[in-house]
PDB file of C-alpha atoms in Angstrom:
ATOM      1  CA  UNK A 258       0.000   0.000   0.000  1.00 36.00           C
ATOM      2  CA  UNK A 259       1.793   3.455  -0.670  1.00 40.00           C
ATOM      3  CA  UNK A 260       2.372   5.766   1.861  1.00 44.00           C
ATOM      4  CA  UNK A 261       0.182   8.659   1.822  1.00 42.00           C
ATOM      5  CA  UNK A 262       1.662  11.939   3.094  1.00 47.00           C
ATOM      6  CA  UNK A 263      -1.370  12.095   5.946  1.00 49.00           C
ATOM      7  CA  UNK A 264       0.321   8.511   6.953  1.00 52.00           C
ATOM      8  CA  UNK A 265       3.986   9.883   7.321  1.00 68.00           C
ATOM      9  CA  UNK A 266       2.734  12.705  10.021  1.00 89.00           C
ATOM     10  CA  UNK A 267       2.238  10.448  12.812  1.00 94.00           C
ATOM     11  CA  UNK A 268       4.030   7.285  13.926  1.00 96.00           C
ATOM     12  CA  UNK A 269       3.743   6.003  17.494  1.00 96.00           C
ATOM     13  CA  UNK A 270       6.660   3.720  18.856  1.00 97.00           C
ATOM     14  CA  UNK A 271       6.604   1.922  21.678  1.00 97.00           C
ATOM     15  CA  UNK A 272       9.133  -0.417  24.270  1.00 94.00           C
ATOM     16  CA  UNK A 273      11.686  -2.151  23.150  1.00 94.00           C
ATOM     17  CA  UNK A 274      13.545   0.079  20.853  1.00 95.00           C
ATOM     18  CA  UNK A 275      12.925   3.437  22.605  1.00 98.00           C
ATOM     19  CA  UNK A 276      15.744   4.069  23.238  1.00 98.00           C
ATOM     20  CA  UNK A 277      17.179   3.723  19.701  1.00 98.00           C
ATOM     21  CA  UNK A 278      14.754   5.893  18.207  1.00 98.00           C
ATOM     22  CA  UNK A 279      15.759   8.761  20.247  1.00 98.00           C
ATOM     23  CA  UNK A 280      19.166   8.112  19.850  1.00 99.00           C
ATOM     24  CA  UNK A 281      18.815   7.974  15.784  1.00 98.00           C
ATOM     25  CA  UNK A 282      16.434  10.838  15.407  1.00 98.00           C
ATOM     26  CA  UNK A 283      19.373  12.938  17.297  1.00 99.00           C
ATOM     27  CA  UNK A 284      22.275  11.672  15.486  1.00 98.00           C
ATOM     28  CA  UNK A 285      20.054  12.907  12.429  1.00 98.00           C
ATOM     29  CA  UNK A 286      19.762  16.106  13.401  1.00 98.00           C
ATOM     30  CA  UNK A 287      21.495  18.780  11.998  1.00 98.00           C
ATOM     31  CA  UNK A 288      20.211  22.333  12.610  1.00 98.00           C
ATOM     32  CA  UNK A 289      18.321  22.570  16.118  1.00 99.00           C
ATOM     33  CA  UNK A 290      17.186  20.460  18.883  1.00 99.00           C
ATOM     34  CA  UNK A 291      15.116  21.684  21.318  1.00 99.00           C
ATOM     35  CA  UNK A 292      14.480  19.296  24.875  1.00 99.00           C
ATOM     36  CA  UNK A 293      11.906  19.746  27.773  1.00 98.00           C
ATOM     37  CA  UNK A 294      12.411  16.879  29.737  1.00 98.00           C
ATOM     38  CA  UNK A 295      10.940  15.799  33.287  1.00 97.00           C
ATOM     39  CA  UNK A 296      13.846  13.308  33.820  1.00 98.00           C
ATOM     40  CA  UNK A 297      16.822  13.395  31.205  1.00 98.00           C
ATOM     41  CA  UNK A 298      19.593  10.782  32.522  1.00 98.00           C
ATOM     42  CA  UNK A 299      20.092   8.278  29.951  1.00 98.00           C
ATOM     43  CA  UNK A 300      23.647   8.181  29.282  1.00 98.00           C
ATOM     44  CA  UNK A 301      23.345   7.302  25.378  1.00 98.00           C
ATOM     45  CA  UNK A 302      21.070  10.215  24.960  1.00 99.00           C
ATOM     46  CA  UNK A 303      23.487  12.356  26.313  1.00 99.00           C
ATOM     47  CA  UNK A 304      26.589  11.722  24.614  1.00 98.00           C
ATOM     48  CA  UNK A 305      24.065  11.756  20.956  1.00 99.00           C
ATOM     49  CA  UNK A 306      23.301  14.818  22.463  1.00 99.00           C
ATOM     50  CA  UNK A 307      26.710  15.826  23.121  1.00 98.00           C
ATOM     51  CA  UNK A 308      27.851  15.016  19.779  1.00 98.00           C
ATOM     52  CA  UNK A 309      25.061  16.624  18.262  1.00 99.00           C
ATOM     53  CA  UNK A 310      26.120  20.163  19.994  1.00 98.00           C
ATOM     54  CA  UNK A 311      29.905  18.997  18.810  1.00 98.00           C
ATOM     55  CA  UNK A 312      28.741  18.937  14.853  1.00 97.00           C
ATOM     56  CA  UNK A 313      27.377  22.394  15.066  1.00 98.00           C
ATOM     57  CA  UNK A 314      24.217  21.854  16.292  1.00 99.00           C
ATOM     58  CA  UNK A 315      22.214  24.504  18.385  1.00 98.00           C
ATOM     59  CA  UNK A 316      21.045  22.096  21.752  1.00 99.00           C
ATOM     60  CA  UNK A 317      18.908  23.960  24.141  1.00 99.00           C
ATOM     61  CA  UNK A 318      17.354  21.903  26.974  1.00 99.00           C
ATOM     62  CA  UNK A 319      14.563  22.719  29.651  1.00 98.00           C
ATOM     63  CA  UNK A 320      14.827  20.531  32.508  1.00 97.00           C
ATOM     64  CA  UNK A 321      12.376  20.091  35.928  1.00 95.00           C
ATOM     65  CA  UNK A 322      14.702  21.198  38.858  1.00 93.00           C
ATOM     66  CA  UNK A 323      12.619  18.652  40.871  1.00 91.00           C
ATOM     67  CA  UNK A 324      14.499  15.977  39.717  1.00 92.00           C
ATOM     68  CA  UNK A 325      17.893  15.247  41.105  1.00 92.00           C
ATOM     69  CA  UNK A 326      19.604  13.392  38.543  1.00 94.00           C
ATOM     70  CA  UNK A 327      18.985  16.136  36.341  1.00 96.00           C
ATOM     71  CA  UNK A 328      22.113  18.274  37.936  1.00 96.00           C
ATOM     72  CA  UNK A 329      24.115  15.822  36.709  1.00 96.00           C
ATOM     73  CA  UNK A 330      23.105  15.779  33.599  1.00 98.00           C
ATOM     74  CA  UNK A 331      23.052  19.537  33.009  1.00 97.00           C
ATOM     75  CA  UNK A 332      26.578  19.431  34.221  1.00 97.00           C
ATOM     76  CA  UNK A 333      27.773  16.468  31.648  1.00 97.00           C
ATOM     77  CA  UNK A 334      25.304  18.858  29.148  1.00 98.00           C
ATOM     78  CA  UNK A 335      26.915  22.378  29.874  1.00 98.00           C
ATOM     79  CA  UNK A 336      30.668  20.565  29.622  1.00 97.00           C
ATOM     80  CA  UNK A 337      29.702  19.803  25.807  1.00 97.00           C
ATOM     81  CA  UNK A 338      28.516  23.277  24.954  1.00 98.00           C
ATOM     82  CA  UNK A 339      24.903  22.817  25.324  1.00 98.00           C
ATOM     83  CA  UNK A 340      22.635  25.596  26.322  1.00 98.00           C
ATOM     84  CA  UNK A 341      21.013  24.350  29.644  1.00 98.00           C
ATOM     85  CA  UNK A 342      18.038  26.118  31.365  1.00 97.00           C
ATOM     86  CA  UNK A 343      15.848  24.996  34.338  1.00 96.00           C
ATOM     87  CA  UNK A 344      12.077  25.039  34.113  1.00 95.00           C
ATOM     88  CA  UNK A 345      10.636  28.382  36.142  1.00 92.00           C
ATOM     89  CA  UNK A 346       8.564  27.114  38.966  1.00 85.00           C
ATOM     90  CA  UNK A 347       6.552  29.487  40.156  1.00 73.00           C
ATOM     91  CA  UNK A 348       3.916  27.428  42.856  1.00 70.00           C
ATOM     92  CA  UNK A 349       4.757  25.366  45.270  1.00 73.00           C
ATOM     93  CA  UNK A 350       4.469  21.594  44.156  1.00 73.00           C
ATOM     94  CA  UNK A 351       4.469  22.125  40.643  1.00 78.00           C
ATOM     95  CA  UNK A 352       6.601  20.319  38.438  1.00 84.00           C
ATOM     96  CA  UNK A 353       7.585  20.519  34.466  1.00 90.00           C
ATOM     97  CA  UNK A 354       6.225  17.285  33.102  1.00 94.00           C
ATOM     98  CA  UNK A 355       6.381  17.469  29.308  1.00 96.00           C
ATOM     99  CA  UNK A 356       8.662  14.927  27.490  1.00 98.00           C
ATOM    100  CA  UNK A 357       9.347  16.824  24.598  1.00 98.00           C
ATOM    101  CA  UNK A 358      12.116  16.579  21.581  1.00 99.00           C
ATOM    102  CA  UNK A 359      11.644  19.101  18.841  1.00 99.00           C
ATOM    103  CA  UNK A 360      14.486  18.015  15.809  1.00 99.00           C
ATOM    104  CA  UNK A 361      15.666  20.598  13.079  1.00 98.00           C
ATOM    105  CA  UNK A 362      11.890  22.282  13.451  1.00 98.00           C
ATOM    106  CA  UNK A 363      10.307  19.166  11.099  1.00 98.00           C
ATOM    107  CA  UNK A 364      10.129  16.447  13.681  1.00 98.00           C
ATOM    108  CA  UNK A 365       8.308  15.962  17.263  1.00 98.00           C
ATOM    109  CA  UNK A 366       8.594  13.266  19.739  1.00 98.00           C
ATOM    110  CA  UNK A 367       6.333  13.385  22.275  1.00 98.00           C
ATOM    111  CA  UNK A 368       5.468  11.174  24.925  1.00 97.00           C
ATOM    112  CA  UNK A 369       5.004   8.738  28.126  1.00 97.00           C
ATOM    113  CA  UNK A 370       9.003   8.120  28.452  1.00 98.00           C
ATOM    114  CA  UNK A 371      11.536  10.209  30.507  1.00 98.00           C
ATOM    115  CA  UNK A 372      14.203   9.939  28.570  1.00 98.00           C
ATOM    116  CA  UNK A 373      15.994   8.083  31.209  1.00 98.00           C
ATOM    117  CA  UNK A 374      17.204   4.120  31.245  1.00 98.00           C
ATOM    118  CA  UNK A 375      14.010   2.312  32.679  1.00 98.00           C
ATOM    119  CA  UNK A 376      11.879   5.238  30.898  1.00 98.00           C
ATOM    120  CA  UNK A 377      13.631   4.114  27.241  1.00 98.00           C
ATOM    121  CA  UNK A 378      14.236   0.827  27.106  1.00 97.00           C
ATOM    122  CA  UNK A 379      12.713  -0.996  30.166  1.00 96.00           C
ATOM    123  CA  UNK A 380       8.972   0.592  31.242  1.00 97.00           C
ATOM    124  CA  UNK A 381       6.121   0.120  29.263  1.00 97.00           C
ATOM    125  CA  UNK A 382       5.860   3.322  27.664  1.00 97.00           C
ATOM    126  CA  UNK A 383       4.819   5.302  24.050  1.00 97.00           C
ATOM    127  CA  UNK A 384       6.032   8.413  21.859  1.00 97.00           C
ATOM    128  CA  UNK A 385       4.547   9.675  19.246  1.00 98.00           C
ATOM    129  CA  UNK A 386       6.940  10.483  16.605  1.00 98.00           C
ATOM    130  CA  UNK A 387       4.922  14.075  14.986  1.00 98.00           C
ATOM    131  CA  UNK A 388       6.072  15.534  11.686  1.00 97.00           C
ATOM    132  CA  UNK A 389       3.036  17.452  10.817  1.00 96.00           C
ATOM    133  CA  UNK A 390       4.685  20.997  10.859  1.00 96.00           C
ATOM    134  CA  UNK A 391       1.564  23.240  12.210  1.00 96.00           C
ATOM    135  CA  UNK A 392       1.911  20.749  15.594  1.00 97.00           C
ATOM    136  CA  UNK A 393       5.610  20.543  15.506  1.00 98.00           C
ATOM    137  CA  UNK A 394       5.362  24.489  15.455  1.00 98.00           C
ATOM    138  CA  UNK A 395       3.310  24.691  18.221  1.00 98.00           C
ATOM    139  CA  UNK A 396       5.545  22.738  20.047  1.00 98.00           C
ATOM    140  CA  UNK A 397       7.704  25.007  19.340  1.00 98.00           C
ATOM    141  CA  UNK A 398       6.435  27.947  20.223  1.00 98.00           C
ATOM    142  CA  UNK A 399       5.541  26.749  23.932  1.00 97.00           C
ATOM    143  CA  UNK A 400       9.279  25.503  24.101  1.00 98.00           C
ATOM    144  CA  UNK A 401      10.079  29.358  23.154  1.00 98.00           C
ATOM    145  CA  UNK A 402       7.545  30.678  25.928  1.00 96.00           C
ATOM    146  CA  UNK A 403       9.119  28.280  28.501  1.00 96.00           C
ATOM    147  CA  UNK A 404      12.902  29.047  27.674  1.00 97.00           C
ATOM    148  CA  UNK A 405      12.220  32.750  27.716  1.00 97.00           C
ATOM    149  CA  UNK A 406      10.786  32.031  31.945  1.00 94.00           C
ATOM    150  CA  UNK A 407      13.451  29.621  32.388  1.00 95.00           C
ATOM    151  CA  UNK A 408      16.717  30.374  33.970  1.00 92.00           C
ATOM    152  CA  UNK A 409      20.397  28.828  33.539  1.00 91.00           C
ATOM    153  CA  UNK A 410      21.229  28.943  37.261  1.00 88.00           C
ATOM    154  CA  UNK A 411      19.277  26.222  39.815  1.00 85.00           C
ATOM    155  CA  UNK A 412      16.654  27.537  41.514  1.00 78.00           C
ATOM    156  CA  UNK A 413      17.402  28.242  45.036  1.00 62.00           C
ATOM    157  CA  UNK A 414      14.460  27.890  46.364  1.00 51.00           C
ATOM    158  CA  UNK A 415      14.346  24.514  46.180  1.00 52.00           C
ATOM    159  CA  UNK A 416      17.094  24.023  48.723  1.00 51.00           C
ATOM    160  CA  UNK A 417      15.162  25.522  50.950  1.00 49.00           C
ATOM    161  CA  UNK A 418      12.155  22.668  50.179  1.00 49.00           C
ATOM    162  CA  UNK A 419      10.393  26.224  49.318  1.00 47.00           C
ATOM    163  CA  UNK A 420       8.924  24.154  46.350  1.00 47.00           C
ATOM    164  CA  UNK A 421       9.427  20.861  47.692  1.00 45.00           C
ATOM    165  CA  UNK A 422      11.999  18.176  47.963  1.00 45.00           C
ATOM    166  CA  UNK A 423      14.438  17.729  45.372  1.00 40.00           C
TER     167      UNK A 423
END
């Protein structure tokens, strides 16, 4: 049957192979990549992501400061070059929960999985793979609204369990 262009705008992927996915549609990528991420600690993500940033790449990333292992990761991030910002949390409680990718402005993956070990490869969990450019766009644009609230320095407040535990 031949592939209609209606067919090509929306794939949905699921456990095992998660992890590959992501890791492809990154090494892929060659203009932008844009992250907001709940949990972001899987190590083959980050080096793609690494290497991405190395070929000339423009990585931004929005992480939830909620999440420990995600200092680590913006650390390993930041040490490749990547722009790094932490999610503005402005009530106590509240968390960033999106699992988004946004690749080269054509391609979304959005999402069940953290992009973590268990959420990629071990958990029972979905992404749907978007390349219908008016949604891919409006990913974008909340991606811009969040970065431009975000900041690149961890919220102190949260070491004073002001919004919770981290």
């Amino acid at each position: 049957m031949p592939k209609t262009a209606a067919a090509e705008e929306l794939r949905l992927l699921f456990n095992p192979g998660l992890e590959k996915a992501v890791c492809e549609k990154i090494e892929h990528v060659r203009q932008s990549l844009e992250i907001e991420m709940y949990d972001l600690s899987n190590k083959a993500v980050l080096h793609q992501m690494a290497r991405a940033q190395q070929r000339g790449v423009v990585v931004r990333i929005i992480l939830c400061p909620t999440q420990e292992t995600n200092i680590k990761s913006a650390e390993t991030l930041r040490q490749a070059g990547c722009d790094v910002r932490w999610f503005a949390l402005n009530r106590p409680g509240r968390k960033m929960h999106l699992k988004t990718g946004i690749f080269d402005d054509r391609i979304l993956l959005f999402g069940s999985p953290n992009w973590t070990y268990a959420g990629l490869t071990f958990n029972h969990e979905g992404l749907l793979v978007v390349s219908r450019l008016s949604t891919v766009h409006q990913a974008r644009a909340q991606f811009e609204s969040d970065w431009a609230t975000a900041t690149s320095v961890y919220p102190a407040r949260l070491s004073d369990g002001a919004f919770g535990k981290r």
